[in-house]
Amino acid sequence: MSRSNKRLSKTFFSNKTTLELAQALLGKVLVHKSPAGVIKGIINETEAYSQDEESCHAFGGKRSKRNEVMFWRAGHLYVYFTYGMHYCINIVTGEPDRAEAVLIRSVLPLEGQDIMLLNRKGRQKNLADGPAKLAMAYGFGKAHNGVDLLDGASVIYLEDQGYKPEEITQTERIGISKAKDLPWRFVCRKCIQ
DNA sequence: TACGCGATCGTG
DNA sequence: ACGATCGCGTAT
C-alpha cells in the first residue's frame, strides 16, 4: 500500500495532557478487527474527562468495579454501560492511578460500513455519530472493557493514516449535569488526508 | 435490600 | 419533548 498506516504506540500518549490528547485523537483512525470483519472510522468528536472534575465517573479518585480501567496506564479502552441499554468507549489517557480519559463521541466511517450497518440493525444513516451509536456500530460491549490498544496483538487499536482535522471547534461537553462549564469537547467536521 | 439516576438514542 | 431500560453508587 502506498500510504503508511502507522499503528499508534506508547509514544503517542507520552508527554501529552488529556486535553491535548482529546485534540490529537481527532483524525486518528479507530480500528476493530471484529469477528465479522475489519471496521475503521476517523475520529471526529471527543470529550476529555478527569478525576478532578465532578462529571467524571471517577471524581475524587474514587475507584470502583465500574471505573477501575480509568486508573490504568494510558492506551487502555474503558467501556461503560449506561441508560440501561447503551455502551460507550473512552481511551484512557492519564498516568497510572490517575483517572483521565477521552470519550470517543463520533467517527466518520471509513471501512467496513457493511458490518456497521448490520451491527446497527439496518439503520441506513447516522451509523456512528454518537458515543453509543459508535459503540454499537463497532460491536463494542463489556467484553472489550480493559483492552490494551497498545498491545500489538490487540484487535482494537488506533492508526495514523495521515488525516488532519480541518477546523477544530471547542465547546462545552454534552449530556452532563455537573461541570458543564468546562470547554472540553472537540469536534471537527472534516478530516483531510 | 431499596432507590434514583444516568458521559444516550430514536421517535413523535 | 419523552420513554425505554438496568447497572451502579449511595443510602437504609
CSV table of C-alpha atoms (C1' of nucleotides) in Angstrom, one decimal:
chain,number,residue,atom,x,y,z
A,1,MET,CA,0.0,0.0,0.0
A,2,SER,CA,1.2,3.5,-0.8
A,3,ARG,CA,0.0,5.0,2.4
A,4,SER,CA,1.8,4.2,5.6
A,5,ASN,CA,-0.8,3.2,8.1
A,6,LYS,CA,1.0,3.7,11.4
A,7,ARG,CA,-0.4,1.9,14.4
A,8,LEU,CA,-0.2,4.3,17.3
A,9,SER,CA,2.1,3.3,20.1
A,10,LYS,CA,3.1,4.4,23.6
A,11,THR,CA,4.9,7.5,22.3
A,12,PHE,CA,1.7,9.0,21.1
A,13,PHE,CA,0.4,9.1,24.6
A,14,SER,CA,3.7,10.2,26.2
A,15,ASN,CA,4.1,13.8,27.3
A,16,LYS,CA,0.6,14.9,26.3
A,17,THR,CA,-2.1,16.1,28.6
A,18,THR,CA,-5.5,14.6,28.4
A,19,LEU,CA,-6.8,17.8,26.9
A,20,GLU,CA,-4.1,17.7,24.2
A,21,LEU,CA,-4.8,14.0,23.5
A,22,ALA,CA,-8.5,14.8,23.1
A,23,GLN,CA,-7.5,17.1,20.2
A,24,ALA,CA,-4.7,14.9,19.0
A,25,LEU,CA,-7.1,12.0,18.6
A,26,LEU,CA,-9.2,13.9,16.0
A,27,GLY,CA,-8.2,12.5,12.6
A,28,LYS,CA,-6.8,9.3,14.0
A,29,VAL,CA,-8.4,6.0,12.8
A,30,LEU,CA,-10.1,3.7,15.3
A,31,VAL,CA,-9.8,0.1,14.1
A,32,HIS,CA,-11.7,-3.0,15.2
A,33,LYS,CA,-10.8,-6.3,13.6
A,34,SER,CA,-14.1,-7.8,14.6
A,35,PRO,CA,-15.2,-11.4,14.1
A,36,ALA,CA,-17.4,-10.2,11.2
A,37,GLY,CA,-14.6,-8.2,9.5
A,38,VAL,CA,-12.4,-5.0,9.8
A,39,ILE,CA,-14.1,-1.8,10.9
A,40,LYS,CA,-12.4,1.6,10.6
A,41,GLY,CA,-13.6,5.1,11.3
A,42,ILE,CA,-11.9,8.6,11.5
A,43,ILE,CA,-12.4,10.1,15.0
A,44,ASN,CA,-14.1,13.4,14.6
A,45,GLU,CA,-15.6,14.2,18.1
A,46,THR,CA,-14.1,13.7,21.5
A,47,GLU,CA,-14.5,14.8,25.1
A,48,ALA,CA,-11.9,14.9,27.9
A,49,TYR,CA,-12.7,13.7,31.5
A,50,SER,CA,-10.6,13.9,34.6
A,51,GLN,CA,-11.0,12.8,38.2
A,52,ASP,CA,-10.6,16.4,39.2
A,53,GLU,CA,-14.0,17.4,37.9
A,54,GLU,CA,-17.4,16.3,39.0
A,55,SER,CA,-18.8,14.9,35.8
A,56,CYS,CA,-16.1,12.2,35.8
A,57,HIS,CA,-17.1,8.6,36.7
A,58,ALA,CA,-14.0,8.6,39.0
A,59,PHE,CA,-14.5,12.0,40.5
A,60,GLY,CA,-12.2,12.5,43.5
A,61,GLY,CA,-10.1,9.5,42.6
A,62,LYS,CA,-12.7,7.0,43.8
A,63,ARG,CA,-12.2,3.6,42.3
A,64,SER,CA,-15.0,1.2,41.7
A,65,LYS,CA,-15.6,-2.0,39.8
A,66,ARG,CA,-17.1,0.1,37.0
A,67,ASN,CA,-14.4,2.8,36.7
A,68,GLU,CA,-11.4,0.7,37.5
A,69,VAL,CA,-9.9,0.8,34.0
A,70,MET,CA,-9.8,4.6,34.1
A,71,PHE,CA,-6.9,4.3,36.5
A,72,TRP,CA,-4.9,2.1,34.3
A,73,ARG,CA,-2.0,3.1,32.0
A,74,ALA,CA,-2.8,5.3,29.1
A,75,GLY,CA,-3.9,3.4,26.0
A,76,HIS,CA,-6.5,1.1,27.6
A,77,LEU,CA,-10.1,1.0,26.5
A,78,TYR,CA,-12.7,2.0,29.1
A,79,VAL,CA,-16.1,0.7,28.1
A,80,TYR,CA,-19.1,1.6,30.3
A,81,PHE,CA,-22.8,0.8,30.1
A,82,THR,CA,-25.4,3.5,30.6
A,83,TYR,CA,-29.1,4.3,30.4
A,84,GLY,CA,-29.8,0.6,30.8
A,85,MET,CA,-29.1,-0.1,27.2
A,86,HIS,CA,-26.0,1.7,25.7
A,87,TYR,CA,-22.3,1.2,25.7
A,88,CYS,CA,-19.8,4.0,25.2
A,89,ILE,CA,-16.0,3.9,24.9
A,90,ASN,CA,-13.2,6.0,26.3
A,91,ILE,CA,-9.4,5.9,25.7
A,92,VAL,CA,-7.5,6.1,29.0
A,93,THR,CA,-5.0,9.0,28.9
A,94,GLY,CA,-3.7,9.6,32.4
A,95,GLU,CA,-0.8,8.4,34.5
A,96,PRO,CA,-1.4,5.0,36.2
A,97,ASP,CA,-3.6,5.5,39.3
A,98,ARG,CA,-4.9,8.8,37.9
A,99,ALA,CA,-8.3,8.6,36.3
A,100,GLU,CA,-8.3,10.6,33.0
A,101,ALA,CA,-9.8,9.5,29.7
A,102,VAL,CA,-11.1,10.7,26.4
A,103,LEU,CA,-14.7,9.8,25.4
A,104,ILE,CA,-14.9,9.0,21.7
A,105,ARG,CA,-18.2,10.5,20.6
A,106,SER,CA,-18.1,10.1,16.9
A,107,VAL,CA,-16.3,8.7,13.9
A,108,LEU,CA,-16.6,9.2,10.1
A,109,PRO,CA,-17.0,5.6,8.8
A,110,LEU,CA,-14.0,4.6,6.6
A,111,GLU,CA,-14.1,0.9,6.2
A,112,GLY,CA,-16.5,-2.0,7.0
A,113,GLN,CA,-19.6,0.2,6.6
A,114,ASP,CA,-21.5,-3.0,5.7
A,115,ILE,CA,-20.6,-4.5,9.1
A,116,MET,CA,-21.5,-1.3,10.9
A,117,LEU,CA,-24.9,-1.4,9.1
A,118,LEU,CA,-25.5,-4.9,10.4
A,119,ASN,CA,-24.4,-4.1,13.9
A,120,ARG,CA,-26.7,-1.0,13.8
A,121,LYS,CA,-29.5,-3.3,12.9
A,122,GLY,CA,-30.0,-2.0,9.4
A,123,ARG,CA,-30.2,1.7,10.1
A,124,GLN,CA,-29.0,3.4,6.9
A,125,LYS,CA,-27.7,6.6,8.3
A,126,ASN,CA,-26.0,8.1,11.3
A,127,LEU,CA,-24.1,4.9,11.7
A,128,ALA,CA,-21.5,6.2,14.2
A,129,ASP,CA,-22.2,9.9,15.0
A,130,GLY,CA,-22.8,9.5,18.7
A,131,PRO,CA,-20.9,7.7,21.5
A,132,ALA,CA,-23.4,4.8,21.8
A,133,LYS,CA,-24.1,4.6,18.1
A,134,LEU,CA,-20.4,4.3,17.5
A,135,ALA,CA,-20.0,1.5,20.1
A,136,MET,CA,-22.9,-0.4,18.6
A,137,ALA,CA,-21.6,0.1,15.0
A,138,TYR,CA,-18.2,-1.3,16.1
A,139,GLY,CA,-19.7,-4.1,18.1
A,140,PHE,CA,-18.2,-3.0,21.4
A,141,GLY,CA,-19.5,-4.2,24.7
A,142,LYS,CA,-18.4,-5.1,28.2
A,143,ALA,CA,-16.2,-7.8,26.8
A,144,HIS,CA,-13.9,-5.1,25.5
A,145,ASN,CA,-13.5,-3.2,28.7
A,146,GLY,CA,-9.8,-3.0,29.6
A,147,VAL,CA,-8.5,-4.0,26.2
A,148,ASP,CA,-4.9,-2.6,25.7
A,149,LEU,CA,-4.8,-0.7,22.4
A,150,LEU,CA,-1.0,-0.6,22.6
A,151,ASP,CA,-0.7,-4.4,22.7
A,152,GLY,CA,0.5,-5.4,19.2
A,153,ALA,CA,-1.8,-8.4,19.3
A,154,SER,CA,-4.9,-6.4,20.2
A,155,VAL,CA,-7.9,-6.5,17.8
A,156,ILE,CA,-8.7,-2.9,18.7
A,157,TYR,CA,-6.2,-0.2,18.1
A,158,LEU,CA,-5.5,3.3,16.7
A,159,GLU,CA,-4.0,4.1,13.4
A,160,ASP,CA,-2.4,7.3,11.8
A,161,GLN,CA,-3.4,7.4,8.2
A,162,GLY,CA,-2.4,11.0,7.8
A,163,TYR,CA,-5.8,12.5,8.2
A,164,LYS,CA,-5.7,16.0,9.5
A,165,PRO,CA,-8.7,17.7,11.2
A,166,GLU,CA,-10.0,20.7,9.4
A,167,GLU,CA,-11.3,23.5,11.7
A,168,ILE,CA,-11.4,22.1,15.2
A,169,THR,CA,-14.2,23.6,17.3
A,170,GLN,CA,-14.0,23.5,21.1
A,171,THR,CA,-17.3,23.6,23.1
A,172,GLU,CA,-18.8,22.5,26.4
A,173,ARG,CA,-19.4,18.8,26.9
A,174,ILE,CA,-22.8,17.3,26.1
A,175,GLY,CA,-25.3,15.4,28.2
A,176,ILE,CA,-23.7,16.0,31.6
A,177,SER,CA,-25.3,17.8,34.6
A,178,LYS,CA,-22.1,18.7,36.5
A,179,ALA,CA,-19.0,20.7,35.5
A,180,LYS,CA,-21.0,21.9,32.5
A,181,ASP,CA,-18.8,25.0,32.1
A,182,LEU,CA,-15.6,23.2,31.1
A,183,PRO,CA,-14.9,23.5,27.3
A,184,TRP,CA,-13.6,20.0,27.0
A,185,ARG,CA,-15.4,18.9,23.8
A,186,PHE,CA,-13.6,18.9,20.5
A,187,VAL,CA,-15.3,18.5,17.1
A,188,CYS,CA,-14.1,18.6,13.5
A,189,ARG,CA,-16.5,18.3,10.6
A,190,LYS,CA,-13.9,17.1,8.1
A,191,CYS,CA,-10.5,15.4,8.0
A,192,ILE,CA,-8.2,15.8,5.0
A,193,GLN,CA,-5.5,13.4,4.0
B,1,DT,C1',-32.3,-4.8,50.3
B,2,DA,C1',-34.1,-0.3,48.2
B,3,DC,C1',-34.0,3.7,45.4
B,4,DG,C1',-32.7,7.3,42.0
B,5,DC,C1',-30.4,8.3,38.1
B,6,DG,C1',-27.5,8.4,34.0
B,7,DA,C1',-20.8,10.8,29.5
B,8,DT,C1',-27.9,8.2,25.0
B,9,DC,C1',-30.9,7.2,21.2
B,10,DG,C1',-34.9,7.1,18.4
B,11,DT,C1',-39.4,8.5,17.7
B,12,DG,C1',-43.1,12.0,17.9
C,1,DA,C1',-40.3,16.7,24.4
C,2,DC,C1',-40.3,11.9,26.1
C,3,DG,C1',-40.0,6.9,27.1
C,4,DA,C1',-37.0,2.8,27.1
C,5,DT,C1',-34.3,0.1,30.5
C,6,DC,C1',-31.0,-1.6,34.1
C,7,DG,C1',-26.3,-1.5,36.5
C,8,DC,C1',-24.1,1.2,39.7
C,9,DG,C1',-23.4,4.1,43.7
C,10,DT,C1',-25.3,5.6,47.8
C,11,DA,C1',-28.4,5.3,51.5
C,12,DT,C1',-31.2,2.3,54.7
